[in-house]
mmCIF file of C-alpha atoms and ligand atoms in Angstrom:
data_model
loop_
_atom_site.group_PDB
_atom_site.id
_atom_site.type_symbol
_atom_site.label_atom_id
_atom_site.label_comp_id
_atom_site.label_asym_id
_atom_site.label_seq_id
_atom_site.Cartn_x
_atom_site.Cartn_y
_atom_site.Cartn_z
ATOM 1 C CA MET A 1 147.412 -53.738 61.985
ATOM 2 C CA ALA A 2 146.026 -50.734 59.126
ATOM 3 C CA ASP A 3 142.060 -51.307 58.864
ATOM 4 C CA LEU A 4 141.644 -52.234 54.484
ATOM 5 C CA ALA A 5 137.891 -52.346 54.181
ATOM 6 C CA VAL A 6 136.524 -49.793 51.680
ATOM 7 C CA ARG A 7 133.135 -49.081 50.167
ATOM 8 C CA LEU A 8 132.867 -49.031 46.792
ATOM 9 C CA ALA A 9 129.015 -47.910 45.910
ATOM 10 C CA SER A 10 126.523 -49.944 48.247
ATOM 11 C CA LEU A 11 128.761 -53.266 48.375
ATOM 12 C CA GLU A 12 131.191 -53.371 51.582
ATOM 13 C CA LEU A 13 135.081 -54.913 50.670
ATOM 14 C CA ARG A 14 137.158 -56.321 52.713
ATOM 15 C CA ASN A 15 139.464 -54.289 51.146
ATOM 16 C CA PRO A 16 140.348 -53.029 47.574
ATOM 17 C CA LEU A 17 141.460 -55.801 45.763
ATOM 18 C CA LEU A 18 140.079 -57.273 42.639
ATOM 19 C CA SER A 19 140.682 -59.505 39.816
ATOM 20 C CA ALA A 20 140.714 -58.002 36.483
ATOM 21 C CA SER A 21 137.956 -59.693 34.218
ATOM 22 C CA GLY A 22 139.822 -62.491 31.527
ATOM 23 C CA THR A 23 143.012 -62.817 33.765
ATOM 24 C CA PHE A 24 141.985 -65.075 36.349
ATOM 25 C CA GLY A 25 139.895 -67.901 35.104
ATOM 26 C CA HIS A 26 136.124 -67.894 34.913
ATOM 27 C CA GLY A 27 135.324 -69.325 38.695
ATOM 28 C CA LEU A 28 137.611 -70.343 41.488
ATOM 29 C CA GLU A 29 140.701 -72.183 39.096
ATOM 30 C CA MET A 30 143.021 -69.602 41.128
ATOM 31 C CA GLN A 31 141.711 -70.723 44.612
ATOM 32 C CA TYR A 32 144.664 -72.498 46.061
ATOM 33 C CA LEU A 33 147.354 -69.434 44.773
ATOM 34 C CA SER A 34 144.834 -66.880 45.377
ATOM 35 C CA PRO A 35 141.817 -67.533 48.182
ATOM 36 C CA PRO A 36 139.418 -65.192 47.435
ATOM 37 C CA GLU A 37 139.334 -65.154 51.375
ATOM 38 C CA ARG A 38 142.254 -62.764 51.021
ATOM 39 C CA LEU A 39 140.145 -60.585 47.918
ATOM 40 C CA GLY A 40 138.000 -57.908 47.882
ATOM 41 C CA GLY A 41 136.349 -59.031 44.761
ATOM 42 C CA LEU A 42 136.110 -61.378 41.669
ATOM 43 C CA VAL A 43 135.594 -60.511 38.542
ATOM 44 C CA SER A 44 134.044 -63.005 35.892
ATOM 45 C CA LYS A 45 135.910 -63.417 31.954
ATOM 46 C CA THR A 46 133.338 -61.609 30.462
ATOM 47 C CA VAL A 47 129.513 -63.345 29.296
ATOM 48 C CA SER A 48 128.524 -63.328 26.021
ATOM 49 C CA LEU A 49 124.444 -63.968 25.252
ATOM 50 C CA LEU A 50 125.469 -67.280 22.707
ATOM 51 C CA PRO A 51 129.332 -68.893 23.509
ATOM 52 C CA ARG A 52 132.163 -67.204 21.147
ATOM 53 C CA PRO A 53 134.906 -69.258 19.675
ATOM 54 C CA GLY A 54 137.101 -66.346 19.869
ATOM 55 C CA ASN A 55 139.169 -64.548 17.332
ATOM 56 C CA LYS A 56 141.953 -66.978 15.353
ATOM 57 C CA ASN A 57 145.036 -67.835 16.359
ATOM 58 C CA PRO A 58 148.034 -65.784 17.128
ATOM 59 C CA ARG A 59 145.792 -64.391 20.195
ATOM 60 C CA ILE A 60 148.936 -63.693 22.736
ATOM 61 C CA PHE A 61 151.757 -62.294 22.392
ATOM 62 C CA GLU A 62 154.710 -61.673 25.446
ATOM 63 C CA THR A 63 156.451 -57.926 24.337
ATOM 64 C CA GLU A 64 158.937 -55.991 25.924
ATOM 65 C CA ALA A 65 156.724 -54.623 29.204
ATOM 66 C CA GLY A 66 153.473 -56.004 29.307
ATOM 67 C CA PHE A 67 151.350 -58.692 26.433
ATOM 68 C CA LEU A 68 148.605 -57.940 24.045
ATOM 69 C CA ASN A 69 145.837 -60.158 23.300
ATOM 70 C CA SER A 70 142.804 -60.396 20.608
ATOM 71 C CA ILE A 71 140.746 -63.142 22.403
ATOM 72 C CA GLY A 72 138.062 -61.824 20.944
ATOM 73 C CA LEU A 73 135.359 -62.758 24.319
ATOM 74 C CA GLU A 74 136.550 -66.329 24.058
ATOM 75 C CA ASN A 75 133.423 -67.852 26.336
ATOM 76 C CA ARG A 76 130.235 -70.464 26.587
ATOM 77 C CA GLY A 77 128.136 -68.155 26.999
ATOM 78 C CA ILE A 78 125.623 -67.103 29.733
ATOM 79 C CA GLU A 79 123.733 -70.592 29.344
ATOM 80 C CA SER A 80 126.473 -72.330 30.496
ATOM 81 C CA TYR A 81 128.392 -69.173 33.200
ATOM 82 C CA LEU A 82 124.970 -70.028 34.891
ATOM 83 C CA ALA A 83 124.522 -72.757 34.523
ATOM 84 C CA SER A 84 128.469 -74.929 35.816
ATOM 85 C CA THR A 85 130.718 -71.843 36.450
ATOM 86 C CA LEU A 86 128.070 -69.155 39.080
ATOM 87 C CA PRO A 87 127.439 -71.925 41.558
ATOM 88 C CA GLU A 88 131.156 -72.183 41.857
ATOM 89 C CA VAL A 89 131.904 -69.379 42.284
ATOM 90 C CA ALA A 90 129.188 -68.146 44.886
ATOM 91 C CA THR A 91 130.776 -70.574 47.252
ATOM 92 C CA ALA A 92 133.834 -67.694 47.047
ATOM 93 C CA ASP A 93 133.864 -65.876 50.489
ATOM 94 C CA CYS A 94 134.491 -62.398 48.329
ATOM 95 C CA VAL A 95 131.938 -59.851 46.064
ATOM 96 C CA ILE A 96 131.242 -61.392 43.278
ATOM 97 C CA PHE A 97 130.539 -59.028 40.089
ATOM 98 C CA THR A 98 129.922 -60.605 36.542
ATOM 99 C CA ASN A 99 131.637 -58.634 33.277
ATOM 100 C CA ILE A 100 129.042 -59.379 30.251
ATOM 101 C CA GLY A 101 129.388 -57.813 27.254
ATOM 102 C CA GLY A 102 127.763 -57.840 23.898
ATOM 103 C CA GLU A 103 127.471 -56.273 20.030
ATOM 104 C CA ARG A 104 124.666 -54.632 20.857
ATOM 105 C CA GLU A 105 122.850 -52.540 23.454
ATOM 106 C CA ALA A 106 119.717 -55.291 23.575
ATOM 107 C CA ASP A 107 122.901 -57.524 24.351
ATOM 108 C CA PHE A 108 124.016 -56.390 27.067
ATOM 109 C CA VAL A 109 120.183 -54.931 28.621
ATOM 110 C CA GLU A 110 119.506 -58.955 28.319
ATOM 111 C CA LEU A 111 122.128 -60.228 30.229
ATOM 112 C CA ALA A 112 122.005 -57.764 33.472
ATOM 113 C CA ARG A 113 117.947 -58.779 33.478
ATOM 114 C CA ILE A 114 118.681 -62.452 33.154
ATOM 115 C CA LEU A 115 121.681 -61.723 36.040
ATOM 116 C CA ASP A 116 118.998 -60.102 38.046
ATOM 117 C CA GLU A 117 117.148 -63.109 39.173
ATOM 118 C CA ARG A 118 120.725 -64.579 40.527
ATOM 119 C CA ASP A 119 121.213 -63.535 43.775
ATOM 120 C CA GLU A 120 125.124 -65.083 43.996
ATOM 121 C CA VAL A 121 125.671 -61.891 41.526
ATOM 122 C CA ASP A 122 126.631 -59.193 43.840
ATOM 123 C CA ALA A 123 127.185 -56.680 40.905
ATOM 124 C CA LEU A 124 127.884 -56.770 37.064
ATOM 125 C CA GLU A 125 130.879 -54.474 35.157
ATOM 126 C CA LEU A 126 129.701 -53.601 31.435
ATOM 127 C CA ASN A 127 132.520 -54.243 29.165
ATOM 128 C CA LEU A 128 131.792 -51.029 26.955
ATOM 129 C CA SER A 129 135.863 -51.156 26.162
ATOM 130 C CA CYS A 130 137.079 -55.324 24.103
ATOM 131 C CA PRO A 131 139.354 -53.752 21.405
ATOM 132 C CA ASN A 132 139.266 -57.185 20.268
ATOM 133 C CA VAL A 133 135.199 -57.639 18.710
ATOM 134 C CA GLN A 134 134.338 -55.526 15.498
ATOM 135 C CA GLY A 135 138.294 -54.936 14.342
ATOM 136 C CA GLY A 136 138.755 -52.582 17.471
ATOM 137 C CA LYS A 137 136.209 -50.689 16.347
ATOM 138 C CA LEU A 138 134.333 -49.910 20.020
ATOM 139 C CA PRO A 139 130.924 -49.658 19.692
ATOM 140 C CA PHE A 140 130.366 -48.377 22.999
ATOM 141 C CA GLY A 141 133.879 -47.862 24.588
ATOM 142 C CA THR A 142 134.588 -44.287 22.176
ATOM 143 C CA ASP A 143 131.674 -42.811 21.860
ATOM 144 C CA PRO A 144 129.849 -41.013 25.142
ATOM 145 C CA LYS A 145 126.399 -41.174 23.935
ATOM 146 C CA THR A 146 126.182 -44.981 23.048
ATOM 147 C CA ALA A 147 127.763 -45.784 26.159
ATOM 148 C CA GLU A 148 125.195 -43.981 27.956
ATOM 149 C CA SER A 149 121.994 -45.154 26.554
ATOM 150 C CA VAL A 150 123.959 -48.521 27.204
ATOM 151 C CA LEU A 151 123.737 -47.875 30.840
ATOM 152 C CA ARG A 152 120.104 -46.062 30.713
ATOM 153 C CA GLU A 153 119.028 -49.276 29.582
ATOM 154 C CA VAL A 154 120.463 -51.651 31.274
ATOM 155 C CA ARG A 155 119.702 -49.640 34.264
ATOM 156 C CA LYS A 156 116.062 -50.699 33.878
ATOM 157 C CA VAL A 157 116.765 -54.325 34.393
ATOM 158 C CA THR A 158 118.262 -54.328 36.953
ATOM 159 C CA LYS A 159 118.984 -52.697 40.977
ATOM 160 C CA LYS A 160 122.470 -54.639 41.264
ATOM 161 C CA PRO A 161 125.172 -52.117 41.490
ATOM 162 C CA LEU A 162 126.701 -51.451 37.948
ATOM 163 C CA PHE A 163 130.635 -50.884 37.034
ATOM 164 C CA ALA A 164 130.948 -49.313 33.424
ATOM 165 C CA LYS A 165 134.608 -50.575 32.097
ATOM 166 C CA LEU A 166 135.976 -48.036 30.054
ATOM 167 C CA SER A 167 138.722 -47.790 27.723
ATOM 168 C CA PRO A 168 141.588 -45.697 27.255
ATOM 169 C CA ASN A 169 141.424 -45.223 23.175
ATOM 170 C CA VAL A 170 139.320 -42.209 23.690
ATOM 171 C CA THR A 171 140.567 -38.365 23.744
ATOM 172 C CA ARG A 172 138.672 -37.835 26.714
ATOM 173 C CA ILE A 173 138.087 -40.703 28.969
ATOM 174 C CA SER A 174 136.649 -38.101 31.277
ATOM 175 C CA ASP A 175 133.695 -37.654 28.404
ATOM 176 C CA MET A 176 133.262 -41.328 29.096
ATOM 177 C CA ALA A 177 132.742 -41.499 32.731
ATOM 178 C CA ARG A 178 130.533 -38.626 33.172
ATOM 179 C CA ALA A 179 128.229 -40.306 30.240
ATOM 180 C CA VAL A 180 127.615 -44.160 32.059
ATOM 181 C CA GLU A 181 127.433 -41.684 35.202
ATOM 182 C CA ALA A 182 124.522 -40.084 33.882
ATOM 183 C CA GLY A 183 123.335 -43.321 32.100
ATOM 184 C CA GLY A 184 123.169 -44.554 36.199
ATOM 185 C CA ALA A 185 126.329 -46.452 36.004
ATOM 186 C CA ASP A 186 127.452 -47.281 39.632
ATOM 187 C CA GLY A 187 131.197 -46.767 39.497
ATOM 188 C CA VAL A 188 133.383 -46.492 36.590
ATOM 189 C CA THR A 189 136.521 -49.659 35.951
ATOM 190 C CA ALA A 190 139.613 -47.662 34.115
ATOM 191 C CA VAL A 191 141.152 -49.011 32.248
ATOM 192 C CA ASN A 192 140.700 -51.753 29.288
ATOM 193 C CA THR A 193 143.160 -52.365 27.133
ATOM 194 C CA LEU A 194 145.463 -49.783 24.630
ATOM 195 C CA LEU A 195 145.426 -50.933 21.305
ATOM 196 C CA GLY A 196 148.746 -51.959 19.878
ATOM 197 C CA MET A 197 150.982 -54.135 17.256
ATOM 198 C CA ALA A 198 153.465 -56.533 17.189
ATOM 199 C CA VAL A 199 155.370 -57.602 13.881
ATOM 200 C CA ASP A 200 157.816 -59.631 12.737
ATOM 201 C CA TRP A 201 159.659 -57.913 10.463
ATOM 202 C CA ARG A 202 161.907 -60.881 9.269
ATOM 203 C CA LYS A 203 158.947 -63.068 7.984
ATOM 204 C CA ARG A 204 156.864 -59.900 7.125
ATOM 205 C CA ALA A 205 154.147 -62.024 9.910
ATOM 206 C CA TRP A 206 151.745 -60.488 12.771
ATOM 207 C CA ARG A 207 152.008 -61.119 15.796
ATOM 208 C CA LEU A 208 148.385 -61.330 15.944
ATOM 209 C CA ALA A 209 145.973 -63.017 13.659
ATOM 210 C CA THR A 210 144.105 -60.505 14.046
ATOM 211 C CA LYS A 211 146.777 -57.368 13.070
ATOM 212 C CA GLN A 212 145.702 -54.970 16.199
ATOM 213 C CA GLY A 213 144.980 -56.070 19.638
ATOM 214 C CA GLY A 214 144.563 -54.741 23.471
ATOM 215 C CA TYR A 215 147.818 -54.158 25.330
ATOM 216 C CA SER A 216 147.885 -55.021 29.059
ATOM 217 C CA GLY A 217 150.533 -55.236 31.442
ATOM 218 C CA VAL A 218 153.603 -52.730 33.524
ATOM 219 C CA GLY A 219 153.758 -50.637 30.263
ATOM 220 C CA ILE A 220 150.891 -49.714 30.373
ATOM 221 C CA LYS A 221 150.549 -47.836 34.260
ATOM 222 C CA PRO A 222 150.669 -45.043 33.626
ATOM 223 C CA VAL A 223 148.889 -44.165 31.256
ATOM 224 C CA ALA A 224 145.493 -46.361 33.366
ATOM 225 C CA LEU A 225 146.972 -44.097 35.840
ATOM 226 C CA ARG A 226 146.578 -40.850 33.811
ATOM 227 C CA CYS A 227 142.988 -42.195 33.071
ATOM 228 C CA ALA A 228 142.031 -43.522 35.907
ATOM 229 C CA TRP A 229 142.717 -40.307 37.501
ATOM 230 C CA GLU A 230 140.820 -38.337 35.201
ATOM 231 C CA CYS A 231 138.115 -40.450 35.391
ATOM 232 C CA ALA A 232 137.795 -39.886 39.401
ATOM 233 C CA GLN A 233 138.098 -36.033 39.024
ATOM 234 C CA ALA A 234 135.117 -36.356 36.486
ATOM 235 C CA VAL A 235 132.369 -38.259 38.692
ATOM 236 C CA ASP A 236 131.000 -38.007 41.870
ATOM 237 C CA ILE A 237 130.633 -42.044 41.302
ATOM 238 C CA PRO A 238 133.556 -44.656 42.875
ATOM 239 C CA VAL A 239 136.712 -45.610 40.610
ATOM 240 C CA ILE A 240 138.189 -48.548 40.395
ATOM 241 C CA GLY A 241 142.208 -48.322 38.742
ATOM 242 C CA CYS A 242 142.875 -51.063 36.777
ATOM 243 C CA GLY A 243 146.277 -51.176 34.556
ATOM 244 C CA GLY A 244 149.543 -52.539 35.692
ATOM 245 C CA ILE A 245 149.302 -53.181 39.526
ATOM 246 C CA ARG A 246 151.869 -55.649 40.127
ATOM 247 C CA SER A 247 152.771 -54.218 44.108
ATOM 248 C CA ALA A 248 151.096 -53.234 46.671
ATOM 249 C CA GLU A 249 153.577 -49.816 45.521
ATOM 250 C CA ASP A 250 151.189 -49.712 42.446
ATOM 251 C CA VAL A 251 148.285 -49.790 44.781
ATOM 252 C CA LEU A 252 148.272 -47.631 46.466
ATOM 253 C CA GLU A 253 149.161 -44.768 43.890
ATOM 254 C CA TYR A 254 146.221 -45.555 42.087
ATOM 255 C CA LEU A 255 144.296 -44.812 45.936
ATOM 256 C CA ALA A 256 146.063 -41.850 46.203
ATOM 257 C CA VAL A 257 144.852 -40.749 42.579
ATOM 258 C CA GLY A 258 141.035 -41.182 43.557
ATOM 259 C CA CYS A 259 140.306 -44.545 42.470
ATOM 260 C CA THR A 260 138.335 -46.684 45.782
ATOM 261 C CA ALA A 261 139.484 -49.983 44.018
ATOM 262 C CA VAL A 262 141.287 -51.684 42.229
ATOM 263 C CA GLN A 263 142.229 -54.519 39.651
ATOM 264 C CA VAL A 264 145.514 -56.549 39.134
ATOM 265 C CA GLY A 265 145.404 -58.421 36.075
ATOM 266 C CA THR A 266 148.034 -58.778 33.366
ATOM 267 C CA ALA A 267 150.268 -59.488 36.745
ATOM 268 C CA SER A 268 148.025 -63.129 37.859
ATOM 269 C CA PHE A 269 149.700 -64.506 34.817
ATOM 270 C CA SER A 270 152.850 -64.227 35.733
ATOM 271 C CA ASP A 271 152.543 -64.793 39.701
ATOM 272 C CA PRO A 272 148.620 -66.370 39.978
ATOM 273 C CA ALA A 273 150.298 -65.973 43.782
ATOM 274 C CA LEU A 274 150.243 -61.672 43.952
ATOM 275 C CA LEU A 275 146.755 -61.108 44.482
ATOM 276 C CA GLY A 276 146.316 -62.805 47.737
ATOM 277 C CA ARG A 277 149.276 -61.467 49.145
ATOM 278 C CA LEU A 278 148.645 -58.123 48.288
ATOM 279 C CA ALA A 279 146.642 -57.475 50.819
ATOM 280 C CA GLY A 280 149.220 -58.588 53.712
ATOM 281 C CA GLU A 281 151.452 -56.038 51.483
ATOM 282 C CA VAL A 282 149.489 -53.168 51.294
ATOM 283 C CA SER A 283 149.046 -53.569 55.396
ATOM 284 C CA GLU A 284 152.394 -53.866 56.367
ATOM 285 C CA LEU A 285 153.253 -50.077 54.190
ATOM 286 C CA LEU A 286 150.036 -48.539 55.790
ATOM 287 C CA ASP A 287 151.256 -49.285 58.740
ATOM 288 C CA ALA A 288 154.947 -48.467 58.058
ATOM 289 C CA ALA A 289 153.581 -44.688 56.946
ATOM 290 C CA GLY A 290 151.287 -44.499 60.134
ATOM 291 C CA ILE A 291 148.070 -44.928 58.404
ATOM 292 C CA ASP A 292 145.314 -46.297 60.062
ATOM 293 C CA SER A 293 143.028 -47.198 57.018
ATOM 294 C CA VAL A 294 143.295 -47.358 53.738
ATOM 295 C CA CYS A 295 140.269 -45.119 52.986
ATOM 296 C CA GLU A 296 142.627 -42.262 54.161
ATOM 297 C CA LEU A 297 144.678 -42.397 51.167
ATOM 298 C CA ILE A 298 141.971 -42.751 48.242
ATOM 299 C CA ASP A 299 142.040 -39.161 46.723
ATOM 300 C CA CYS A 300 144.600 -38.460 48.987
ATOM 301 C CA MET A 301 147.170 -35.999 46.639
ATOM 302 C CA GLU A 302 145.720 -33.107 47.050
ATOM 303 C CA ARG A 303 145.294 -32.580 50.659
ATOM 304 C CA PRO A 304 148.305 -31.814 53.533
ATOM 305 C CA LEU A 305 150.873 -34.366 54.568
ATOM 306 C CA PRO A 306 149.976 -35.549 57.919
ATOM 307 C CA ALA A 307 153.316 -34.016 60.658
ATOM 308 C CA SER A 308 154.047 -37.885 60.739
ATOM 309 C CA VAL A 309 155.239 -37.851 56.868
HETATM 310 C C1 LIG B 1 139.672 -60.310 24.411
HETATM 311 O O1 LIG B 1 138.969 -60.824 24.819
HETATM 312 O O2 LIG B 1 139.377 -59.796 23.864
HETATM 313 C C2 LIG B 1 139.978 -59.170 26.287
HETATM 314 C C3 LIG B 1 138.951 -59.082 26.919
HETATM 315 C C4 LIG B 1 138.291 -57.251 26.918
HETATM 316 O O3 LIG B 1 139.810 -56.892 26.207
HETATM 317 O O4 LIG B 1 137.957 -57.311 27.161
#
């Protein structure tokens, strides 16, 4: 059996398979379908300082190839996360990432400071890229200087590995990746959702109450794969690929363009057992290709093919 273990910054993952924030419940809701011991890690839904009710309905719309969401970072806030969610999630036998979000730099700093004291949290993922707050204006996700500054300030209050989740809604994502690396990020997650829209022309109605929202799922895979590759080319820190992954083939494509790990998101809504199956399916593909370790595939696109191929 191929070895699936990867090293992601200072984290040892049993395999490169992570849940994507906001697609796998708050904690262990999916554990009977995708047991944590078959995953590399779990990423929480974005936690904010105060509870957030989220945006008005409708805030989900299924499209021909994926879906649009405009949840608006609904969550119960950090106090509830610490009191109820984290103690349960901490029992999971895999690496635990807490995804944090806010509207001001100070929100990220305060959340990181609070979570730094919690040993149950192995790493933080900073959601710099939610398109559904502040009318899609993405305060941190599109300006390299602001993103670098958030990382720099957060870095001062925690030694935990920091991953910056980036937006694809920028001209050059490589500039964003370089900026967060300069700010002290240990890794980059590429990418969050693409800004999108859907309408019902008969009713002259928007499909989302906020008109625009984040588009995710199979339709975004080529864009997300390109973004992940651009990030991997631009920085020395590891990249976690995310966008449209729904098979072991997809996982290995992301690794081939330079990702060290991947996150499975939208596909978990229609198939919550997928993430739990993927490690076995990735192993089978590697075994069939005569590859001993998944690490051999990371960033392999420009390397000569092995004699066996
Ligand atoms: C949301 O809660 O609006 C989605 C989360 C995200 O896109 O970061």
